[in-house]
């Protein structure tokens, strides 16, 4: 036990000298000359050993006349716990509410000022309240997708409202954690479905956060292997009929792309790839950009080759429109799913715009 390990004055003094955080909770030390008591881990100036007194609890130290150190806040434990509980409570409120709640209202509900609430939330949860709320919406969206007759209805029911643009702003926050991706998507459940479009077969795979893969191919039997190759450690299964509306929406988008892809995407890639893909998503249907222009746009004009390679490693065909990047001379340039498909996509977008 902790308190046993630090039961002697000798052990306690050593812990204080080393600012040993392991000793926190086992005892407190007080300094006679300053009248202040501290946690062993406090990095305040080391007192003279002769002026030090030890206590088992904060109460004991306080009844002996000492006041808590402002640096290491020895009595703050319960306060910290209380704050954490407030933040957890706010998370629950967001999870349970279909419509979005204003930050001020949420803060008021847990008795914190909006400023503190935002700061504490970020510190404890790791994302902003806004990011957390949009993540919850995305989760509801995928839950609703199975029971809704259309994606639009699912969007409504998830609390996104009628506007696809609100959706659009939020989708970047939905990416799989890079650490998870590096482990081959270990612990991630992926569902996929197959459909046909004017470019042949298309496979669409999604995590609970969004679509993580859209790829073309000629053979529906070998396409699922792509999902296994990309996410070797994920739990992968073929979707049931609940996936149909999502597939239809993707095929619709491939055949007549609107400005932006409306469904949430679960995008993984290096920081550089993500920068490139963000630029690509700003190119409207019927327009194109050269690899050089993309490189300039991300502020790395010399990285033309790296841009081309980021385009080639895109795994969200058309949703991240890498086909709209062409070579400087106006030639179609390469395409992960074949130059013929790229040419036909560009042609079809020209016709529609
Ligand atoms: Zn202290």
PDB file of C-alpha atoms in Angstrom, residues 19-275:
ATOM      1  CA  UNK A  19       8.905  15.563  -6.058  1.00  0.00           C
ATOM      2  CA  UNK A  20       7.691  11.972  -6.356  1.00  0.00           C
ATOM      3  CA  UNK A  21       4.160  11.961  -7.790  1.00  0.00           C
ATOM      4  CA  UNK A  22       3.739   8.336  -6.670  1.00  0.00           C
ATOM      5  CA  UNK A  23       3.606   9.586  -3.115  1.00  0.00           C
ATOM      6  CA  UNK A  24       0.683  11.929  -3.831  1.00  0.00           C
ATOM      7  CA  UNK A  25      -2.274  10.893  -1.740  1.00  0.00           C
ATOM      8  CA  UNK A  26      -0.134   8.967   0.718  1.00  0.00           C
ATOM      9  CA  UNK A  27       0.748  12.056   2.764  1.00  0.00           C
ATOM     10  CA  UNK A  28       1.093  15.841   2.665  1.00  0.00           C
ATOM     11  CA  UNK A  29       3.996  17.893   3.886  1.00  0.00           C
ATOM     12  CA  UNK A  30       3.747  21.242   5.575  1.00  0.00           C
ATOM     13  CA  UNK A  31       6.415  23.901   6.009  1.00  0.00           C
ATOM     14  CA  UNK A  32       6.477  25.524   9.420  1.00  0.00           C
ATOM     15  CA  UNK A  33       8.139  28.752   8.205  1.00  0.00           C
ATOM     16  CA  UNK A  34       5.650  29.453   5.413  1.00  0.00           C
ATOM     17  CA  UNK A  35       2.492  27.951   6.924  1.00  0.00           C
ATOM     18  CA  UNK A  36       1.739  26.179   3.654  1.00  0.00           C
ATOM     19  CA  UNK A  37       1.115  22.498   3.016  1.00  0.00           C
ATOM     20  CA  UNK A  38       1.793  20.660  -0.267  1.00  0.00           C
ATOM     21  CA  UNK A  39       1.540  17.424  -2.184  1.00  0.00           C
ATOM     22  CA  UNK A  40       4.842  15.513  -2.297  1.00  0.00           C
ATOM     23  CA  UNK A  41       5.028  16.160  -6.041  1.00  0.00           C
ATOM     24  CA  UNK A  42       4.865  19.944  -5.658  1.00  0.00           C
ATOM     25  CA  UNK A  43       7.729  21.636  -7.428  1.00  0.00           C
ATOM     26  CA  UNK A  44       7.899  24.490  -4.937  1.00  0.00           C
ATOM     27  CA  UNK A  45      11.336  25.335  -3.575  1.00  0.00           C
ATOM     28  CA  UNK A  46      12.638  22.529  -1.379  1.00  0.00           C
ATOM     29  CA  UNK A  47      12.249  23.540   2.279  1.00  0.00           C
ATOM     30  CA  UNK A  48      14.728  22.943   5.026  1.00  0.00           C
ATOM     31  CA  UNK A  49      14.167  19.442   6.346  1.00  0.00           C
ATOM     32  CA  UNK A  50      13.975  20.698   9.922  1.00  0.00           C
ATOM     33  CA  UNK A  51      10.981  22.910   9.067  1.00  0.00           C
ATOM     34  CA  UNK A  52       8.871  20.100   7.584  1.00  0.00           C
ATOM     35  CA  UNK A  53       5.890  18.357   9.182  1.00  0.00           C
ATOM     36  CA  UNK A  54       3.922  15.484   7.659  1.00  0.00           C
ATOM     37  CA  UNK A  55       0.165  14.847   7.595  1.00  0.00           C
ATOM     38  CA  UNK A  56      -1.963  12.003   6.306  1.00  0.00           C
ATOM     39  CA  UNK A  57      -4.920  14.135   5.224  1.00  0.00           C
ATOM     40  CA  UNK A  58      -5.541  17.719   4.106  1.00  0.00           C
ATOM     41  CA  UNK A  59      -7.942  18.132   7.017  1.00  0.00           C
ATOM     42  CA  UNK A  60      -5.201  17.234   9.502  1.00  0.00           C
ATOM     43  CA  UNK A  61      -2.863  19.776   7.942  1.00  0.00           C
ATOM     44  CA  UNK A  62      -5.561  22.440   7.975  1.00  0.00           C
ATOM     45  CA  UNK A  63      -6.580  21.818  11.558  1.00  0.00           C
ATOM     46  CA  UNK A  64      -2.898  22.207  12.465  1.00  0.00           C
ATOM     47  CA  UNK A  65      -3.155  25.702  10.999  1.00  0.00           C
ATOM     48  CA  UNK A  66      -1.654  25.257   7.528  1.00  0.00           C
ATOM     49  CA  UNK A  67      -3.175  26.568   4.320  1.00  0.00           C
ATOM     50  CA  UNK A  68      -3.167  24.782   0.976  1.00  0.00           C
ATOM     51  CA  UNK A  69      -0.409  25.619  -1.509  1.00  0.00           C
ATOM     52  CA  UNK A  70      -1.699  27.547  -4.523  1.00  0.00           C
ATOM     53  CA  UNK A  71       0.651  25.760  -6.880  1.00  0.00           C
ATOM     54  CA  UNK A  72      -0.059  22.082  -6.235  1.00  0.00           C
ATOM     55  CA  UNK A  73      -3.561  22.622  -4.775  1.00  0.00           C
ATOM     56  CA  UNK A  74      -3.469  19.628  -2.413  1.00  0.00           C
ATOM     57  CA  UNK A  75      -7.154  19.921  -1.488  1.00  0.00           C
ATOM     58  CA  UNK A  76      -8.323  20.276  -5.082  1.00  0.00           C
ATOM     59  CA  UNK A  77      -8.976  16.600  -5.728  1.00  0.00           C
ATOM     60  CA  UNK A  78     -12.672  16.646  -5.022  1.00  0.00           C
ATOM     61  CA  UNK A  79     -13.015  19.854  -7.016  1.00  0.00           C
ATOM     62  CA  UNK A  80     -11.343  18.259 -10.023  1.00  0.00           C
ATOM     63  CA  UNK A  81     -13.644  15.294  -9.757  1.00  0.00           C
ATOM     64  CA  UNK A  82     -16.609  17.628  -9.549  1.00  0.00           C
ATOM     65  CA  UNK A  83     -15.523  19.469 -12.687  1.00  0.00           C
ATOM     66  CA  UNK A  84     -15.027  16.218 -14.546  1.00  0.00           C
ATOM     67  CA  UNK A  85     -18.499  15.164 -13.576  1.00  0.00           C
ATOM     68  CA  UNK A  86     -19.920  18.417 -14.912  1.00  0.00           C
ATOM     69  CA  UNK A  87     -18.211  17.845 -18.237  1.00  0.00           C
ATOM     70  CA  UNK A  88     -19.377  14.230 -18.388  1.00  0.00           C
ATOM     71  CA  UNK A  89     -22.875  15.467 -17.668  1.00  0.00           C
ATOM     72  CA  UNK A  90     -22.597  17.927 -20.566  1.00  0.00           C
ATOM     73  CA  UNK A  91     -21.545  15.045 -22.847  1.00  0.00           C
ATOM     74  CA  UNK A  92     -24.629  13.076 -21.802  1.00  0.00           C
ATOM     75  CA  UNK A  93     -26.850  16.083 -22.546  1.00  0.00           C
ATOM     76  CA  UNK A  94     -25.359  16.346 -26.031  1.00  0.00           C
ATOM     77  CA  UNK A  95     -25.766  12.616 -26.623  1.00  0.00           C
ATOM     78  CA  UNK A  96     -29.412  12.727 -25.663  1.00  0.00           C
ATOM     79  CA  UNK A  97     -30.395  15.862 -27.554  1.00  0.00           C
ATOM     80  CA  UNK A  98     -31.201  15.464 -31.218  1.00  0.00           C
ATOM     81  CA  UNK A  99     -31.003  19.162 -31.979  1.00  0.00           C
ATOM     82  CA  UNK A 100     -27.889  21.181 -31.342  1.00  0.00           C
ATOM     83  CA  UNK A 101     -27.624  23.118 -28.084  1.00  0.00           C
ATOM     84  CA  UNK A 102     -25.922  26.496 -27.815  1.00  0.00           C
ATOM     85  CA  UNK A 103     -22.661  26.542 -25.897  1.00  0.00           C
ATOM     86  CA  UNK A 104     -24.022  29.135 -23.450  1.00  0.00           C
ATOM     87  CA  UNK A 105     -27.047  27.015 -22.624  1.00  0.00           C
ATOM     88  CA  UNK A 106     -24.962  23.911 -22.162  1.00  0.00           C
ATOM     89  CA  UNK A 107     -22.529  25.746 -19.890  1.00  0.00           C
ATOM     90  CA  UNK A 108     -25.421  27.126 -17.835  1.00  0.00           C
ATOM     91  CA  UNK A 109     -26.875  23.661 -17.437  1.00  0.00           C
ATOM     92  CA  UNK A 110     -23.699  22.444 -15.744  1.00  0.00           C
ATOM     93  CA  UNK A 111     -23.097  25.673 -13.808  1.00  0.00           C
ATOM     94  CA  UNK A 112     -19.983  26.840 -15.587  1.00  0.00           C
ATOM     95  CA  UNK A 113     -19.250  30.064 -17.426  1.00  0.00           C
ATOM     96  CA  UNK A 114     -19.163  29.578 -21.225  1.00  0.00           C
ATOM     97  CA  UNK A 115     -15.455  30.407 -21.261  1.00  0.00           C
ATOM     98  CA  UNK A 116     -14.535  27.901 -18.560  1.00  0.00           C
ATOM     99  CA  UNK A 117     -16.848  25.317 -19.963  1.00  0.00           C
ATOM    100  CA  UNK A 118     -15.215  25.469 -23.392  1.00  0.00           C
ATOM    101  CA  UNK A 119     -11.722  25.360 -21.928  1.00  0.00           C
ATOM    102  CA  UNK A 120     -12.414  22.543 -19.467  1.00  0.00           C
ATOM    103  CA  UNK A 121     -14.299  20.524 -22.039  1.00  0.00           C
ATOM    104  CA  UNK A 122     -11.403  20.667 -24.473  1.00  0.00           C
ATOM    105  CA  UNK A 123      -8.949  19.783 -21.721  1.00  0.00           C
ATOM    106  CA  UNK A 124     -10.906  16.837 -20.366  1.00  0.00           C
ATOM    107  CA  UNK A 125     -12.552  15.403 -23.497  1.00  0.00           C
ATOM    108  CA  UNK A 126      -9.845  16.307 -25.992  1.00  0.00           C
ATOM    109  CA  UNK A 127     -12.151  17.930 -28.532  1.00  0.00           C
ATOM    110  CA  UNK A 128     -14.275  21.092 -28.430  1.00  0.00           C
ATOM    111  CA  UNK A 129     -17.970  20.839 -27.425  1.00  0.00           C
ATOM    112  CA  UNK A 130     -18.836  21.627 -31.043  1.00  0.00           C
ATOM    113  CA  UNK A 131     -16.689  18.790 -32.370  1.00  0.00           C
ATOM    114  CA  UNK A 132     -18.158  16.439 -29.818  1.00  0.00           C
ATOM    115  CA  UNK A 133     -21.693  17.405 -30.802  1.00  0.00           C
ATOM    116  CA  UNK A 134     -21.042  16.849 -34.492  1.00  0.00           C
ATOM    117  CA  UNK A 135     -19.516  13.472 -33.748  1.00  0.00           C
ATOM    118  CA  UNK A 136     -22.670  12.529 -31.884  1.00  0.00           C
ATOM    119  CA  UNK A 137     -24.728  13.650 -34.854  1.00  0.00           C
ATOM    120  CA  UNK A 138     -22.700  11.470 -37.169  1.00  0.00           C
ATOM    121  CA  UNK A 139     -23.227   8.475 -34.895  1.00  0.00           C
ATOM    122  CA  UNK A 140     -26.974   9.105 -34.850  1.00  0.00           C
ATOM    123  CA  UNK A 141     -26.890   9.464 -38.610  1.00  0.00           C
ATOM    124  CA  UNK A 142     -25.486   5.990 -39.104  1.00  0.00           C
ATOM    125  CA  UNK A 143     -27.891   4.528 -36.591  1.00  0.00           C
ATOM    126  CA  UNK A 144     -30.808   6.177 -38.358  1.00  0.00           C
ATOM    127  CA  UNK A 145     -29.629   5.152 -41.779  1.00  0.00           C
ATOM    128  CA  UNK A 146     -30.716   1.598 -41.164  1.00  0.00           C
ATOM    129  CA  UNK A 147     -34.272   2.514 -40.228  1.00  0.00           C
ATOM    130  CA  UNK A 148     -34.784   5.514 -42.511  1.00  0.00           C
ATOM    131  CA  UNK A 149     -36.224   5.330 -45.989  1.00  0.00           C
ATOM    132  CA  UNK A 150     -33.703   7.808 -47.342  1.00  0.00           C
ATOM    133  CA  UNK A 151     -30.424   9.444 -46.499  1.00  0.00           C
ATOM    134  CA  UNK A 152     -32.180  12.808 -46.410  1.00  0.00           C
ATOM    135  CA  UNK A 153     -34.503  11.527 -43.744  1.00  0.00           C
ATOM    136  CA  UNK A 154     -31.572  10.125 -41.794  1.00  0.00           C
ATOM    137  CA  UNK A 155     -29.874  13.503 -42.007  1.00  0.00           C
ATOM    138  CA  UNK A 156     -32.989  15.163 -40.636  1.00  0.00           C
ATOM    139  CA  UNK A 157     -33.354  12.672 -37.860  1.00  0.00           C
ATOM    140  CA  UNK A 158     -29.737  13.045 -36.841  1.00  0.00           C
ATOM    141  CA  UNK A 159     -30.455  16.730 -36.225  1.00  0.00           C
ATOM    142  CA  UNK A 160     -28.544  18.167 -39.150  1.00  0.00           C
ATOM    143  CA  UNK A 161     -31.559  20.108 -40.418  1.00  0.00           C
ATOM    144  CA  UNK A 162     -32.271  20.407 -44.100  1.00  0.00           C
ATOM    145  CA  UNK A 163     -29.019  22.032 -45.066  1.00  0.00           C
ATOM    146  CA  UNK A 164     -26.285  19.887 -46.469  1.00  0.00           C
ATOM    147  CA  UNK A 165     -23.799  22.679 -45.960  1.00  0.00           C
ATOM    148  CA  UNK A 166     -24.010  22.456 -42.182  1.00  0.00           C
ATOM    149  CA  UNK A 167     -23.109  18.850 -42.635  1.00  0.00           C
ATOM    150  CA  UNK A 168     -20.271  19.661 -44.908  1.00  0.00           C
ATOM    151  CA  UNK A 169     -18.475  21.891 -42.434  1.00  0.00           C
ATOM    152  CA  UNK A 170     -18.497  19.171 -39.853  1.00  0.00           C
ATOM    153  CA  UNK A 171     -17.335  16.185 -41.760  1.00  0.00           C
ATOM    154  CA  UNK A 172     -13.642  16.964 -41.387  1.00  0.00           C
ATOM    155  CA  UNK A 173     -13.872  16.301 -37.695  1.00  0.00           C
ATOM    156  CA  UNK A 174     -14.959  12.759 -38.278  1.00  0.00           C
ATOM    157  CA  UNK A 175     -11.681  11.200 -39.223  1.00  0.00           C
ATOM    158  CA  UNK A 176     -10.432   7.942 -37.716  1.00  0.00           C
ATOM    159  CA  UNK A 177      -7.620   8.573 -35.255  1.00  0.00           C
ATOM    160  CA  UNK A 178      -4.249   8.290 -37.030  1.00  0.00           C
ATOM    161  CA  UNK A 179      -3.019   5.911 -34.341  1.00  0.00           C
ATOM    162  CA  UNK A 180      -5.910   3.559 -35.032  1.00  0.00           C
ATOM    163  CA  UNK A 181      -5.310   3.786 -38.754  1.00  0.00           C
ATOM    164  CA  UNK A 182      -1.640   2.976 -38.339  1.00  0.00           C
ATOM    165  CA  UNK A 183      -2.600  -0.199 -36.522  1.00  0.00           C
ATOM    166  CA  UNK A 184      -4.519  -1.323 -39.587  1.00  0.00           C
ATOM    167  CA  UNK A 185      -7.810  -0.057 -38.148  1.00  0.00           C
ATOM    168  CA  UNK A 186      -7.648  -2.484 -35.229  1.00  0.00           C
ATOM    169  CA  UNK A 187     -10.875  -2.473 -33.245  1.00  0.00           C
ATOM    170  CA  UNK A 188     -12.759  -0.679 -36.026  1.00  0.00           C
ATOM    171  CA  UNK A 189     -15.884  -2.175 -37.565  1.00  0.00           C
ATOM    172  CA  UNK A 190     -16.240  -1.661 -41.292  1.00  0.00           C
ATOM    173  CA  UNK A 191     -19.261  -2.451 -43.416  1.00  0.00           C
ATOM    174  CA  UNK A 192     -19.198  -2.497 -47.189  1.00  0.00           C
ATOM    175  CA  UNK A 193     -21.616  -2.774 -50.076  1.00  0.00           C
ATOM    176  CA  UNK A 194     -21.315  -3.106 -53.854  1.00  0.00           C
ATOM    177  CA  UNK A 195     -23.185  -1.365 -56.641  1.00  0.00           C
ATOM    178  CA  UNK A 196     -22.845  -0.631 -60.333  1.00  0.00           C
ATOM    179  CA  UNK A 197     -22.452   2.767 -61.918  1.00  0.00           C
ATOM    180  CA  UNK A 198     -21.514   4.048 -65.373  1.00  0.00           C
ATOM    181  CA  UNK A 199     -17.854   3.361 -64.603  1.00  0.00           C
ATOM    182  CA  UNK A 200     -18.369  -0.282 -63.667  1.00  0.00           C
ATOM    183  CA  UNK A 201     -18.527  -1.719 -60.168  1.00  0.00           C
ATOM    184  CA  UNK A 202     -18.079   0.458 -57.127  1.00  0.00           C
ATOM    185  CA  UNK A 203     -17.439  -0.634 -53.559  1.00  0.00           C
ATOM    186  CA  UNK A 204     -18.378   1.634 -50.658  1.00  0.00           C
ATOM    187  CA  UNK A 205     -17.150   0.940 -47.121  1.00  0.00           C
ATOM    188  CA  UNK A 206     -18.051   2.841 -43.962  1.00  0.00           C
ATOM    189  CA  UNK A 207     -17.106   2.974 -40.300  1.00  0.00           C
ATOM    190  CA  UNK A 208     -19.553   4.340 -37.738  1.00  0.00           C
ATOM    191  CA  UNK A 209     -17.988   7.731 -38.399  1.00  0.00           C
ATOM    192  CA  UNK A 210     -18.437   7.914 -42.111  1.00  0.00           C
ATOM    193  CA  UNK A 211     -17.477   6.538 -45.479  1.00  0.00           C
ATOM    194  CA  UNK A 212     -13.875   5.386 -45.430  1.00  0.00           C
ATOM    195  CA  UNK A 213     -13.478   3.928 -48.894  1.00  0.00           C
ATOM    196  CA  UNK A 214     -14.985   4.263 -52.375  1.00  0.00           C
ATOM    197  CA  UNK A 215     -13.211   2.341 -55.116  1.00  0.00           C
ATOM    198  CA  UNK A 216     -13.956   1.252 -58.663  1.00  0.00           C
ATOM    199  CA  UNK A 217     -13.279  -2.116 -60.235  1.00  0.00           C
ATOM    200  CA  UNK A 218     -14.400  -4.513 -62.921  1.00  0.00           C
ATOM    201  CA  UNK A 219     -14.877  -7.581 -60.769  1.00  0.00           C
ATOM    202  CA  UNK A 220     -17.330  -7.519 -57.834  1.00  0.00           C
ATOM    203  CA  UNK A 221     -15.719 -10.658 -56.379  1.00  0.00           C
ATOM    204  CA  UNK A 222     -12.272  -9.138 -55.941  1.00  0.00           C
ATOM    205  CA  UNK A 223     -13.320  -5.635 -54.847  1.00  0.00           C
ATOM    206  CA  UNK A 224     -13.857  -6.584 -51.160  1.00  0.00           C
ATOM    207  CA  UNK A 225     -10.158  -7.535 -51.021  1.00  0.00           C
ATOM    208  CA  UNK A 226      -9.376  -3.824 -51.323  1.00  0.00           C
ATOM    209  CA  UNK A 227     -11.099  -3.193 -48.012  1.00  0.00           C
ATOM    210  CA  UNK A 228      -9.091  -5.968 -46.354  1.00  0.00           C
ATOM    211  CA  UNK A 229      -5.850  -4.626 -47.815  1.00  0.00           C
ATOM    212  CA  UNK A 230      -6.530  -1.078 -46.672  1.00  0.00           C
ATOM    213  CA  UNK A 231      -7.751  -1.996 -43.197  1.00  0.00           C
ATOM    214  CA  UNK A 232      -6.082  -5.340 -42.448  1.00  0.00           C
ATOM    215  CA  UNK A 233      -7.047  -5.546 -38.764  1.00  0.00           C
ATOM    216  CA  UNK A 234     -10.582  -4.190 -38.935  1.00  0.00           C
ATOM    217  CA  UNK A 235     -13.727  -6.239 -38.429  1.00  0.00           C
ATOM    218  CA  UNK A 236     -15.078  -6.265 -41.954  1.00  0.00           C
ATOM    219  CA  UNK A 237     -18.496  -7.465 -43.004  1.00  0.00           C
ATOM    220  CA  UNK A 238     -20.792  -7.187 -45.957  1.00  0.00           C
ATOM    221  CA  UNK A 239     -23.725  -4.876 -45.343  1.00  0.00           C
ATOM    222  CA  UNK A 240     -27.353  -5.864 -45.140  1.00  0.00           C
ATOM    223  CA  UNK A 241     -30.164  -4.035 -46.921  1.00  0.00           C
ATOM    224  CA  UNK A 242     -29.827  -1.070 -44.528  1.00  0.00           C
ATOM    225  CA  UNK A 243     -26.828   0.031 -46.558  1.00  0.00           C
ATOM    226  CA  UNK A 244     -28.798   0.324 -49.790  1.00  0.00           C
ATOM    227  CA  UNK A 245     -29.751   3.980 -49.427  1.00  0.00           C
ATOM    228  CA  UNK A 246     -26.170   4.932 -48.709  1.00  0.00           C
ATOM    229  CA  UNK A 247     -24.970   3.063 -51.803  1.00  0.00           C
ATOM    230  CA  UNK A 248     -27.607   4.734 -53.951  1.00  0.00           C
ATOM    231  CA  UNK A 249     -26.592   8.129 -52.677  1.00  0.00           C
ATOM    232  CA  UNK A 250     -22.949   7.456 -53.541  1.00  0.00           C
ATOM    233  CA  UNK A 251     -23.809   6.175 -57.019  1.00  0.00           C
ATOM    234  CA  UNK A 252     -26.020   9.237 -57.593  1.00  0.00           C
ATOM    235  CA  UNK A 253     -23.126  11.408 -56.616  1.00  0.00           C
ATOM    236  CA  UNK A 254     -20.731   9.629 -58.970  1.00  0.00           C
ATOM    237  CA  UNK A 255     -23.157   9.974 -61.842  1.00  0.00           C
ATOM    238  CA  UNK A 256     -24.093  13.602 -61.233  1.00  0.00           C
ATOM    239  CA  UNK A 257     -21.760  15.193 -58.713  1.00  0.00           C
ATOM    240  CA  UNK A 258     -23.031  18.197 -56.827  1.00  0.00           C
ATOM    241  CA  UNK A 259     -20.520  20.684 -55.534  1.00  0.00           C
ATOM    242  CA  UNK A 260     -19.711  18.773 -52.415  1.00  0.00           C
ATOM    243  CA  UNK A 261     -20.222  15.276 -51.149  1.00  0.00           C
ATOM    244  CA  UNK A 262     -22.975  15.403 -48.522  1.00  0.00           C
ATOM    245  CA  UNK A 263     -22.336  12.285 -46.473  1.00  0.00           C
ATOM    246  CA  UNK A 264     -19.796  12.203 -43.664  1.00  0.00           C
ATOM    247  CA  UNK A 265     -16.398  10.874 -44.657  1.00  0.00           C
ATOM    248  CA  UNK A 266     -13.969   9.005 -42.449  1.00  0.00           C
ATOM    249  CA  UNK A 267     -10.770  10.254 -43.998  1.00  0.00           C
ATOM    250  CA  UNK A 268      -7.386   8.850 -43.069  1.00  0.00           C
ATOM    251  CA  UNK A 269      -4.043   9.921 -44.335  1.00  0.00           C
ATOM    252  CA  UNK A 270      -0.887  11.766 -43.451  1.00  0.00           C
ATOM    253  CA  UNK A 271      -1.101  15.478 -42.697  1.00  0.00           C
ATOM    254  CA  UNK A 272       0.269  16.192 -46.171  1.00  0.00           C
ATOM    255  CA  UNK A 273      -2.261  13.946 -47.901  1.00  0.00           C
ATOM    256  CA  UNK A 274      -5.070  15.554 -45.940  1.00  0.00           C
ATOM    257  CA  UNK A 275      -3.892  18.996 -47.068  1.00  0.00           C
TER     258      UNK A 275
END
